[in-house]
mmCIF file of C-alpha atoms in Angstrom:
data_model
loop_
_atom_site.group_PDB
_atom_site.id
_atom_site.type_symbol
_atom_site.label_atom_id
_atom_site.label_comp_id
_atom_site.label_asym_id
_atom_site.label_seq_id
_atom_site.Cartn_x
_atom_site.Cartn_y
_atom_site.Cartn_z
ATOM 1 C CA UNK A 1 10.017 -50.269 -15.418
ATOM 2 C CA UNK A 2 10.837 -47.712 -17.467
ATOM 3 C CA UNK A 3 12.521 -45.717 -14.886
ATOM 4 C CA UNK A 4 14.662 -49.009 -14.376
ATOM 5 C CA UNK A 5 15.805 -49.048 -18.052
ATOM 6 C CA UNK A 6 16.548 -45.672 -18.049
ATOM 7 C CA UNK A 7 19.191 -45.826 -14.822
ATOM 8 C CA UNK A 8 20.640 -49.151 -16.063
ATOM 9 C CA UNK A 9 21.640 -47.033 -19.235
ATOM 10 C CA UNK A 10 23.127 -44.386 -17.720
ATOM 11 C CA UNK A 11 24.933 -45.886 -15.100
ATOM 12 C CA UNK A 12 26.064 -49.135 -15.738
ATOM 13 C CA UNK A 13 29.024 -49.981 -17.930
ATOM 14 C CA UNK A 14 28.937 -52.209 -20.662
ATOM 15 C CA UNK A 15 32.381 -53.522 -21.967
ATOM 16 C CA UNK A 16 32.556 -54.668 -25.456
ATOM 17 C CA UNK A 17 35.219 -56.635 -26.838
ATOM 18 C CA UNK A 18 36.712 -56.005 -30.494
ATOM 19 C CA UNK A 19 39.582 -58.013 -32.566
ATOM 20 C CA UNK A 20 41.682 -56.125 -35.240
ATOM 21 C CA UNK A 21 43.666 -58.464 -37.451
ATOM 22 C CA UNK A 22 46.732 -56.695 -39.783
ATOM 23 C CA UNK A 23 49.368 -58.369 -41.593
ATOM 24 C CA UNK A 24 51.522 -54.978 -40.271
ATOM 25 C CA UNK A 25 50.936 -55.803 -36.481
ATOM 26 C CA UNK A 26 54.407 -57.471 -35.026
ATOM 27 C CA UNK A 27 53.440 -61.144 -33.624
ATOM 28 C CA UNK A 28 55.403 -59.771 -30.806
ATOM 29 C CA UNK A 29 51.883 -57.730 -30.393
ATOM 30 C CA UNK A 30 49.710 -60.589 -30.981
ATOM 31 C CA UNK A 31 46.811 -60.739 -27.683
ATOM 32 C CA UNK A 32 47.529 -56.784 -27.045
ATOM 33 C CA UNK A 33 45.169 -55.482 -25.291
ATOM 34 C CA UNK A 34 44.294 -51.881 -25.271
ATOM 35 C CA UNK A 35 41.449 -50.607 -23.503
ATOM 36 C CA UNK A 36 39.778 -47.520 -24.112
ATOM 37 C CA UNK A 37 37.790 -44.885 -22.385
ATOM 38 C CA UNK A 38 36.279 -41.743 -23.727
ATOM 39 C CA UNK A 39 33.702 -39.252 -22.880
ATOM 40 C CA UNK A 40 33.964 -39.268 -18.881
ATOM 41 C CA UNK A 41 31.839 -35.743 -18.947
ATOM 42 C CA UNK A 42 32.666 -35.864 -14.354
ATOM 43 C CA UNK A 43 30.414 -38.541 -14.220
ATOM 44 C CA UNK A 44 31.658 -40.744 -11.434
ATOM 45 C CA UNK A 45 30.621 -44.671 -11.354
ATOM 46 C CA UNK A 46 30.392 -45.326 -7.699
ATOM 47 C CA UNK A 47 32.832 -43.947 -4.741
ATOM 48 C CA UNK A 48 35.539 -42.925 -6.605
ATOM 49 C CA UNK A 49 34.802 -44.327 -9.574
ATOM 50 C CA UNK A 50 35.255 -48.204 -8.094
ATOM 51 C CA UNK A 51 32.615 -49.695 -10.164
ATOM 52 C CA UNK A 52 34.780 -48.112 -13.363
ATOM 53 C CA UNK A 53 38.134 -49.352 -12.198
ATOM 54 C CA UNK A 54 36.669 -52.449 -11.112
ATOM 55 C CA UNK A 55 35.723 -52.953 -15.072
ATOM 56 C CA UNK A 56 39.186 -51.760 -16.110
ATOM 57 C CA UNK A 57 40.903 -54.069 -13.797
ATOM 58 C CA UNK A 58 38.933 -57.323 -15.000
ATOM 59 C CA UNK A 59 40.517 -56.746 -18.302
ATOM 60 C CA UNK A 60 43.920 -56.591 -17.569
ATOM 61 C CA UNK A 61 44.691 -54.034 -20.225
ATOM 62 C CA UNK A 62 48.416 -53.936 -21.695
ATOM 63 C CA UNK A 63 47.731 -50.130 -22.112
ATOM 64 C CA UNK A 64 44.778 -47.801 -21.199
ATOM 65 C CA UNK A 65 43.955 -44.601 -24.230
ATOM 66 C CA UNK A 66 41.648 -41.713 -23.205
ATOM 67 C CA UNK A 67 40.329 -39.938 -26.031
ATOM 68 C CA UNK A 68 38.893 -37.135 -24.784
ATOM 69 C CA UNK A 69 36.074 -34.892 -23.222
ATOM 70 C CA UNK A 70 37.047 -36.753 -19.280
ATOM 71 C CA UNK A 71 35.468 -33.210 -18.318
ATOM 72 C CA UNK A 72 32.545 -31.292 -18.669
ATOM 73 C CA UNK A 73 32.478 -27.257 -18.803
ATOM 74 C CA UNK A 74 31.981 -27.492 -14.801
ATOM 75 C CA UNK A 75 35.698 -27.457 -14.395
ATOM 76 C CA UNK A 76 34.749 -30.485 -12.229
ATOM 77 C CA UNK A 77 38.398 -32.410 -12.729
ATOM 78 C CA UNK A 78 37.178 -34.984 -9.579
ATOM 79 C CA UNK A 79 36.014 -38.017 -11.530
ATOM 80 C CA UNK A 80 38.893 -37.770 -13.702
ATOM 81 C CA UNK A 81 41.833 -37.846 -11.110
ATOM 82 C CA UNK A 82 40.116 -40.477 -9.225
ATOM 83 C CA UNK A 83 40.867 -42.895 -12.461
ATOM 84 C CA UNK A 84 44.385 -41.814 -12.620
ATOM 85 C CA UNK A 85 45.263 -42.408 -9.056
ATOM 86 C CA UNK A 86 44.124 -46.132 -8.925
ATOM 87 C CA UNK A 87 44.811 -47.168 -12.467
ATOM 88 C CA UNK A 88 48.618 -44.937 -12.905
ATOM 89 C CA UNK A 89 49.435 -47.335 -10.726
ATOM 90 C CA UNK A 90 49.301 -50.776 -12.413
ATOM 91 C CA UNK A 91 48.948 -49.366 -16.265
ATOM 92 C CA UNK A 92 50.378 -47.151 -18.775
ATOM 93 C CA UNK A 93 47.359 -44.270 -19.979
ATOM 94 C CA UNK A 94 47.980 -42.427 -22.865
ATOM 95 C CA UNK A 95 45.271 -38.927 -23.444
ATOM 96 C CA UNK A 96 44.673 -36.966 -26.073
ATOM 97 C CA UNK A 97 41.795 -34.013 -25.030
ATOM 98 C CA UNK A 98 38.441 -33.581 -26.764
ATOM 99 C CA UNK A 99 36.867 -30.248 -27.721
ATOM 100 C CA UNK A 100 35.312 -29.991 -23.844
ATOM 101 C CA UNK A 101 38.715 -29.843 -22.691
ATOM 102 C CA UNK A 102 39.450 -27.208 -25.177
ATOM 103 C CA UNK A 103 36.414 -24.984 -23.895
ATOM 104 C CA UNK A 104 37.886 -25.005 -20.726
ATOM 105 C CA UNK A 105 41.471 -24.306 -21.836
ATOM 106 C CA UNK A 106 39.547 -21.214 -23.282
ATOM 107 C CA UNK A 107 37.996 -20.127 -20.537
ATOM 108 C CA UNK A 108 40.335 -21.162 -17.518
ATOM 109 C CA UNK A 109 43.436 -21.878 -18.686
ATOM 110 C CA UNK A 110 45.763 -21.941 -15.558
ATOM 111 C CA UNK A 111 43.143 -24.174 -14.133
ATOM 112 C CA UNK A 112 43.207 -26.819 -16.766
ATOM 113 C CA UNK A 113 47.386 -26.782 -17.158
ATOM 114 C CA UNK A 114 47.190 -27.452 -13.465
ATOM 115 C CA UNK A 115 45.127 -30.195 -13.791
ATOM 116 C CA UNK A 116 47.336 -31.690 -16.971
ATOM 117 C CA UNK A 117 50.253 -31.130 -14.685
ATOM 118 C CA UNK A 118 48.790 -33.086 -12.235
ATOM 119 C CA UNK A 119 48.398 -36.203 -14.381
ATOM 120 C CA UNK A 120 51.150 -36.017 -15.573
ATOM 121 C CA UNK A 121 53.001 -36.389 -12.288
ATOM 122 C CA UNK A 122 51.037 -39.921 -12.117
ATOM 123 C CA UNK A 123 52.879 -40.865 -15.298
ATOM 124 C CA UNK A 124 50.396 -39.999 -17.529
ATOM 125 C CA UNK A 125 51.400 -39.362 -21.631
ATOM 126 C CA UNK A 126 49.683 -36.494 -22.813
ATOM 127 C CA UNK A 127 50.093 -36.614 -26.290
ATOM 128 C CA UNK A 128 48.556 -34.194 -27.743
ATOM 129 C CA UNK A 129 49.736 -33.510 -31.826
ATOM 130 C CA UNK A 130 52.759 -36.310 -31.433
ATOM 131 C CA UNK A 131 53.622 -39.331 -31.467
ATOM 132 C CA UNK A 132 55.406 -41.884 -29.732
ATOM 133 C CA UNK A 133 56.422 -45.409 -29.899
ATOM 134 C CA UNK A 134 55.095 -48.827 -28.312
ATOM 135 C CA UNK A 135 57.161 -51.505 -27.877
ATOM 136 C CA UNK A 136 57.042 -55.334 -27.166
ATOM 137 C CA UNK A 137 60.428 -57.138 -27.405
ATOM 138 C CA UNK A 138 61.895 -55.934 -30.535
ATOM 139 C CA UNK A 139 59.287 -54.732 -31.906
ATOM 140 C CA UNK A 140 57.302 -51.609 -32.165
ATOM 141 C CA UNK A 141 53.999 -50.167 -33.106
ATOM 142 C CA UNK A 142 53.646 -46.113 -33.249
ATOM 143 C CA UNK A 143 51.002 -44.236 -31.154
ATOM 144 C CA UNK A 144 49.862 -40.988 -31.927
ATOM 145 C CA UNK A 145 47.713 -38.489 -30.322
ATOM 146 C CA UNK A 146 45.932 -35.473 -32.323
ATOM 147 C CA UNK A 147 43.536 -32.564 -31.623
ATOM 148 C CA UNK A 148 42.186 -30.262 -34.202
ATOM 149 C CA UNK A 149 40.788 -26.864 -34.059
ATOM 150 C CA UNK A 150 37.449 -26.302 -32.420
ATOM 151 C CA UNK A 151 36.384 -25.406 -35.984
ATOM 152 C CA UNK A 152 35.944 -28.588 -37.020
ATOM 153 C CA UNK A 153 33.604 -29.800 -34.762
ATOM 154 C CA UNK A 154 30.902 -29.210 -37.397
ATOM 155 C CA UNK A 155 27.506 -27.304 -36.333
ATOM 156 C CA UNK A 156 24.956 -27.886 -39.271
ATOM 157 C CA UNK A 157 22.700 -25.021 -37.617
ATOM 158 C CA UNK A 158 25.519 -22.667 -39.144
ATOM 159 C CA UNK A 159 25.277 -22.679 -42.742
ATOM 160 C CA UNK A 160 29.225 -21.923 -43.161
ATOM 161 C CA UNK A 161 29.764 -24.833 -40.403
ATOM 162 C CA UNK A 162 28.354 -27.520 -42.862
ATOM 163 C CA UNK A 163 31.009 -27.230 -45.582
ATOM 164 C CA UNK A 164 33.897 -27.567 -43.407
ATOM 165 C CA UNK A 165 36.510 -30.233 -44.177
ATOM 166 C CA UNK A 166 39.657 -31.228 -42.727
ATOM 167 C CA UNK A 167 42.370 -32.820 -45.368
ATOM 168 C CA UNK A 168 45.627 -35.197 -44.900
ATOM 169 C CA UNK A 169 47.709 -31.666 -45.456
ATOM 170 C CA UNK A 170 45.885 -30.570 -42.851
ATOM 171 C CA UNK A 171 46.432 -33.576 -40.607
ATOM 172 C CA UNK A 172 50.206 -33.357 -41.420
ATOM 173 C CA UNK A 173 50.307 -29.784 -40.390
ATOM 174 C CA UNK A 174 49.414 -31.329 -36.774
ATOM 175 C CA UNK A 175 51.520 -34.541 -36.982
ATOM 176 C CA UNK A 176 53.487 -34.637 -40.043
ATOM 177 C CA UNK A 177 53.706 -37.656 -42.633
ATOM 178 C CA UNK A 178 52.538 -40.842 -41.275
ATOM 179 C CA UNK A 179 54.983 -43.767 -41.374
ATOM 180 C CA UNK A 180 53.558 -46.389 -42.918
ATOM 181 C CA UNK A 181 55.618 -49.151 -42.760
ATOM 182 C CA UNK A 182 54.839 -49.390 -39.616
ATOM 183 C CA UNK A 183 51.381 -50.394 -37.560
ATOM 184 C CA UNK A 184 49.997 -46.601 -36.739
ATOM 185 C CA UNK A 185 47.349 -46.511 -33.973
ATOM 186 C CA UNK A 186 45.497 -42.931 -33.555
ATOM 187 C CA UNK A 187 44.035 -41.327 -30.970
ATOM 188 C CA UNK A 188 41.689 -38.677 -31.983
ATOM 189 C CA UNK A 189 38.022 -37.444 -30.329
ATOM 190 C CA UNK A 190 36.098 -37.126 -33.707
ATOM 191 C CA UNK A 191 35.235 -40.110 -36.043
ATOM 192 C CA UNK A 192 33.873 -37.288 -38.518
ATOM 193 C CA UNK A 193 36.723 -37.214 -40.728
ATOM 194 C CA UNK A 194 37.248 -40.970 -40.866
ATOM 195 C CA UNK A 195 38.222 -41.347 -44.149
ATOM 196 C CA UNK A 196 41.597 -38.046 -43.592
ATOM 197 C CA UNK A 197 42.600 -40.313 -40.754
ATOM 198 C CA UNK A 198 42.646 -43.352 -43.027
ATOM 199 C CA UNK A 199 43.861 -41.372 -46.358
ATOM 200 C CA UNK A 200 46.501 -40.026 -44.163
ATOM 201 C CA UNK A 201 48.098 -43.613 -42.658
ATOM 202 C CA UNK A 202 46.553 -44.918 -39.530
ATOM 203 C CA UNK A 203 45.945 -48.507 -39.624
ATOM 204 C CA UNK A 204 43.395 -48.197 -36.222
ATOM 205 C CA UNK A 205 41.526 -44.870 -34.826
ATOM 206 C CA UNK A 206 39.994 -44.872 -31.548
ATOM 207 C CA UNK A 207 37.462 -41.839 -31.159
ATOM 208 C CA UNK A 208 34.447 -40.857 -28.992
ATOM 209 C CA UNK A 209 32.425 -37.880 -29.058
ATOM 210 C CA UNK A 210 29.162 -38.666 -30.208
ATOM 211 C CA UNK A 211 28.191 -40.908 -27.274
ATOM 212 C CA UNK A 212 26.334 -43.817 -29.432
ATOM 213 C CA UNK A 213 24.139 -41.176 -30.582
ATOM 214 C CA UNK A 214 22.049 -41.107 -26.785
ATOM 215 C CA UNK A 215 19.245 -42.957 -27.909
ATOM 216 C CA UNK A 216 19.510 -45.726 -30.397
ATOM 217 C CA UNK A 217 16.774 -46.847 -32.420
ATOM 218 C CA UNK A 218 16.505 -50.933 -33.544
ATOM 219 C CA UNK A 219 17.958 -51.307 -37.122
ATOM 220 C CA UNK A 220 17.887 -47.260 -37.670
ATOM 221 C CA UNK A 221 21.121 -46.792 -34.863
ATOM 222 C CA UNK A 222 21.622 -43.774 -32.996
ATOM 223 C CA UNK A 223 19.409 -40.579 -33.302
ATOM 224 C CA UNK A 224 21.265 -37.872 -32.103
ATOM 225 C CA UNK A 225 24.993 -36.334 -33.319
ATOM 226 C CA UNK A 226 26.875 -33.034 -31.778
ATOM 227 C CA UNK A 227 27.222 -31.724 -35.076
ATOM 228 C CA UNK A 228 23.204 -30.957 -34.572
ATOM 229 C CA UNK A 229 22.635 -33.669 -37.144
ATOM 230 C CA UNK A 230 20.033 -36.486 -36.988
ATOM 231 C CA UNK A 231 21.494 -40.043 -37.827
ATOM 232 C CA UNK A 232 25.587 -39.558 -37.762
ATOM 233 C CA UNK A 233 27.059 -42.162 -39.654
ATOM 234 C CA UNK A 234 29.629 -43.011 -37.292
ATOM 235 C CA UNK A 235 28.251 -43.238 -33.666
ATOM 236 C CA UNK A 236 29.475 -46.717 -32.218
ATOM 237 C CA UNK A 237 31.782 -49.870 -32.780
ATOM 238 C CA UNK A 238 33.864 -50.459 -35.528
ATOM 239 C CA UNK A 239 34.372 -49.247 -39.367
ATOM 240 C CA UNK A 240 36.425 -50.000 -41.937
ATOM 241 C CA UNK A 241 37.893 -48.164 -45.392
ATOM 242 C CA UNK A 242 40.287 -49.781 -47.406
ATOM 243 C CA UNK A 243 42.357 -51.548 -44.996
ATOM 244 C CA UNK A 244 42.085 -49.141 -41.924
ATOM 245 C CA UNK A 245 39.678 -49.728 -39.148
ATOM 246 C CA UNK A 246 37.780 -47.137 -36.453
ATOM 247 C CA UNK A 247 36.237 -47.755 -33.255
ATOM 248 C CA UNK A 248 33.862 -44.990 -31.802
ATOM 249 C CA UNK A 249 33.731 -45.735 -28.124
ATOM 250 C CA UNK A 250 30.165 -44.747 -26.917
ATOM 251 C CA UNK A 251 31.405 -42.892 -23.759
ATOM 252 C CA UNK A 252 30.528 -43.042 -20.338
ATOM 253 C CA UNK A 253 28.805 -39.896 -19.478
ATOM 254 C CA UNK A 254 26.172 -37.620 -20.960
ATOM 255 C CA UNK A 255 27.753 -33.827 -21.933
ATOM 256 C CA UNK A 256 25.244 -31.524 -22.462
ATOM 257 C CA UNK A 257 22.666 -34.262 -23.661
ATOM 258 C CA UNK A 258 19.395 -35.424 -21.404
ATOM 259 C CA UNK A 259 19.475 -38.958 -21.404
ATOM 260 C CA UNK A 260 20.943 -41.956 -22.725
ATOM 261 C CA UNK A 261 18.646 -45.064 -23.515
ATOM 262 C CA UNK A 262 19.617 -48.219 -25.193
ATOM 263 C CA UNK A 263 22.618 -46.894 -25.249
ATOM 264 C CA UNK A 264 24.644 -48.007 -22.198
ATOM 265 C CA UNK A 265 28.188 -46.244 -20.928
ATOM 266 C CA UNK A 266 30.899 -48.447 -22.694
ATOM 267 C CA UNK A 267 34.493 -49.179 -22.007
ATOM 268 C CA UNK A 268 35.977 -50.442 -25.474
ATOM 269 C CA UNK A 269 38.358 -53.371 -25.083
ATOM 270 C CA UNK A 270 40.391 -54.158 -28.603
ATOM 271 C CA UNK A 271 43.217 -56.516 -29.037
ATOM 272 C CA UNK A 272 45.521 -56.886 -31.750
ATOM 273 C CA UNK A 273 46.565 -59.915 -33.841
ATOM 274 C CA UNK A 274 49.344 -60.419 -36.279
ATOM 275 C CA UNK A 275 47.899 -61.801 -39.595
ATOM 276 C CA UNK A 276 48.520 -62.341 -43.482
ATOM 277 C CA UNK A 277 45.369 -60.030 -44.168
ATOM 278 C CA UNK A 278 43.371 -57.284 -42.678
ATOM 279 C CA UNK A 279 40.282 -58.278 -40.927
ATOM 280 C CA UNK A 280 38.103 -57.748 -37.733
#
């Protein structure tokens, strides 16, 4: 039984369904749908990843995001082109890359610009530190797409690690000065500096990277964080400050962690309303 439980976790994908209200989201947006998928790590679902697109496809997505980590260190790109040849072809994906992307960029560059060109040739936006803009009749909302230095992806086993911080000046280094009279959407791998991104100007922030925390716990959430932390404070759904909202997308594969348990792969579904006030 236990065994059971444990494969059901890891291998099949659970999609949740969130609704993000905002008085600055054009009614020519109203019933958007963007789905969102983070923390591939090469894991496949099935023969080329048909039980995944299978999920994707039920949704009928107006736009598919990617935030990140879609490969391990393994320089195993497999998984992830398989996605991008069957869904390029009915949907719009937009990618921003994680901090396992940047390892391999470290270590093999000409590898990994390969495999970005080849994306890109299936229509892919890699938008990595810029922006661009969605539109729906008239009307527009603006997308942007941001990764920070490896440095702050916090590792509380290093003492100087732990008092790293990363500020709106240092967000508009990356992107420059949010405009906020319009609806901003972010892409962006860590949900650790939650409160820059909504200081700074985005209304919504999709991340990943902690993967639910691998093993949640009932009413204490999930145990484990990558900054070598026990109990992150962001590790799934949504969050709200002031009027801005976050979702952390749980991921679909594992990284460098053993297991997942009560803590199934996730595809993140979130649609946008036009309203009066902010809400979820």
């Amino acid at each position: 039984m236990a065994i059971f439980k444990v494969y059901i976790d890891n291998n099949l994908i659970e999609v949740l369904n969130y609704k993000i209200h905002s008085s600055k989201i054009p009614k020519e947006f109203n019933g958007f749908k963007i789905l969102q998928i983070s923390d591939l790590h090469s894991k496949s679902f099935g023969k080329e990843n048909i039980d995944l697109i299978n999920k994707v496809e039920a949704v009928e997505p107006n736009i598919i995001v990617i935030t990140g980590d879609m490969v391990n260190n393994d320089f195993d790109y497999s998984s992830f082109i398989s996605i991008v040849n069957k869904l390029t072809v009915k949907y719009k994906i937009y990618y921003v890359i994680g901090n396992h992307e940047q390892n391999v960029i470290a270590r093999n560059p000409d590898e990994f610009n390969n495999m970005l060109k080849e994306i890109k040739e299936k229509n892919v936006s890699i938008i990595n530190n810029k922006n661009i803009s969605i539109s729906m009749g008239k009307q527009s909302i603006n997308l942007y797409g941001m990764y920070t230095d490896l440095k702050y992806y916090r590792d509380f086993r290093n003492k100087a690690s732990r008092s790293i911080n990363f500020s709106v000046k240092d967000m508009e280094e990356l992107i420059g000065k949010c405009d906020k009279n319009a609806y901003n959407l972010l892409l962006t791998h860590n949900p650790v500096f939650f409160s820059t991104y909504s200081k700074w100007g985005a209304d919504l922030t999709l991340t990943g990277h902690v993967h639910g925390g691998m093993v949640k716990l009932p009413l204490l959430g999930g145990i484990f964080s990558p900054e070598y932390t026990l109990f992150p404070k962001y590790y799934e759904g949504i969050y709200k400050e002031y009027d801005n909202f976050m979702n952390v997308n749980r991921g679909l594969g594992r990284g460098n962690f053993g297991i997942r348990l009560f803590n199934r792969p996730e595809l993140s579904v979130i649609t946008l309303y036009s309203t009066r006030k902010y809400e979820v």
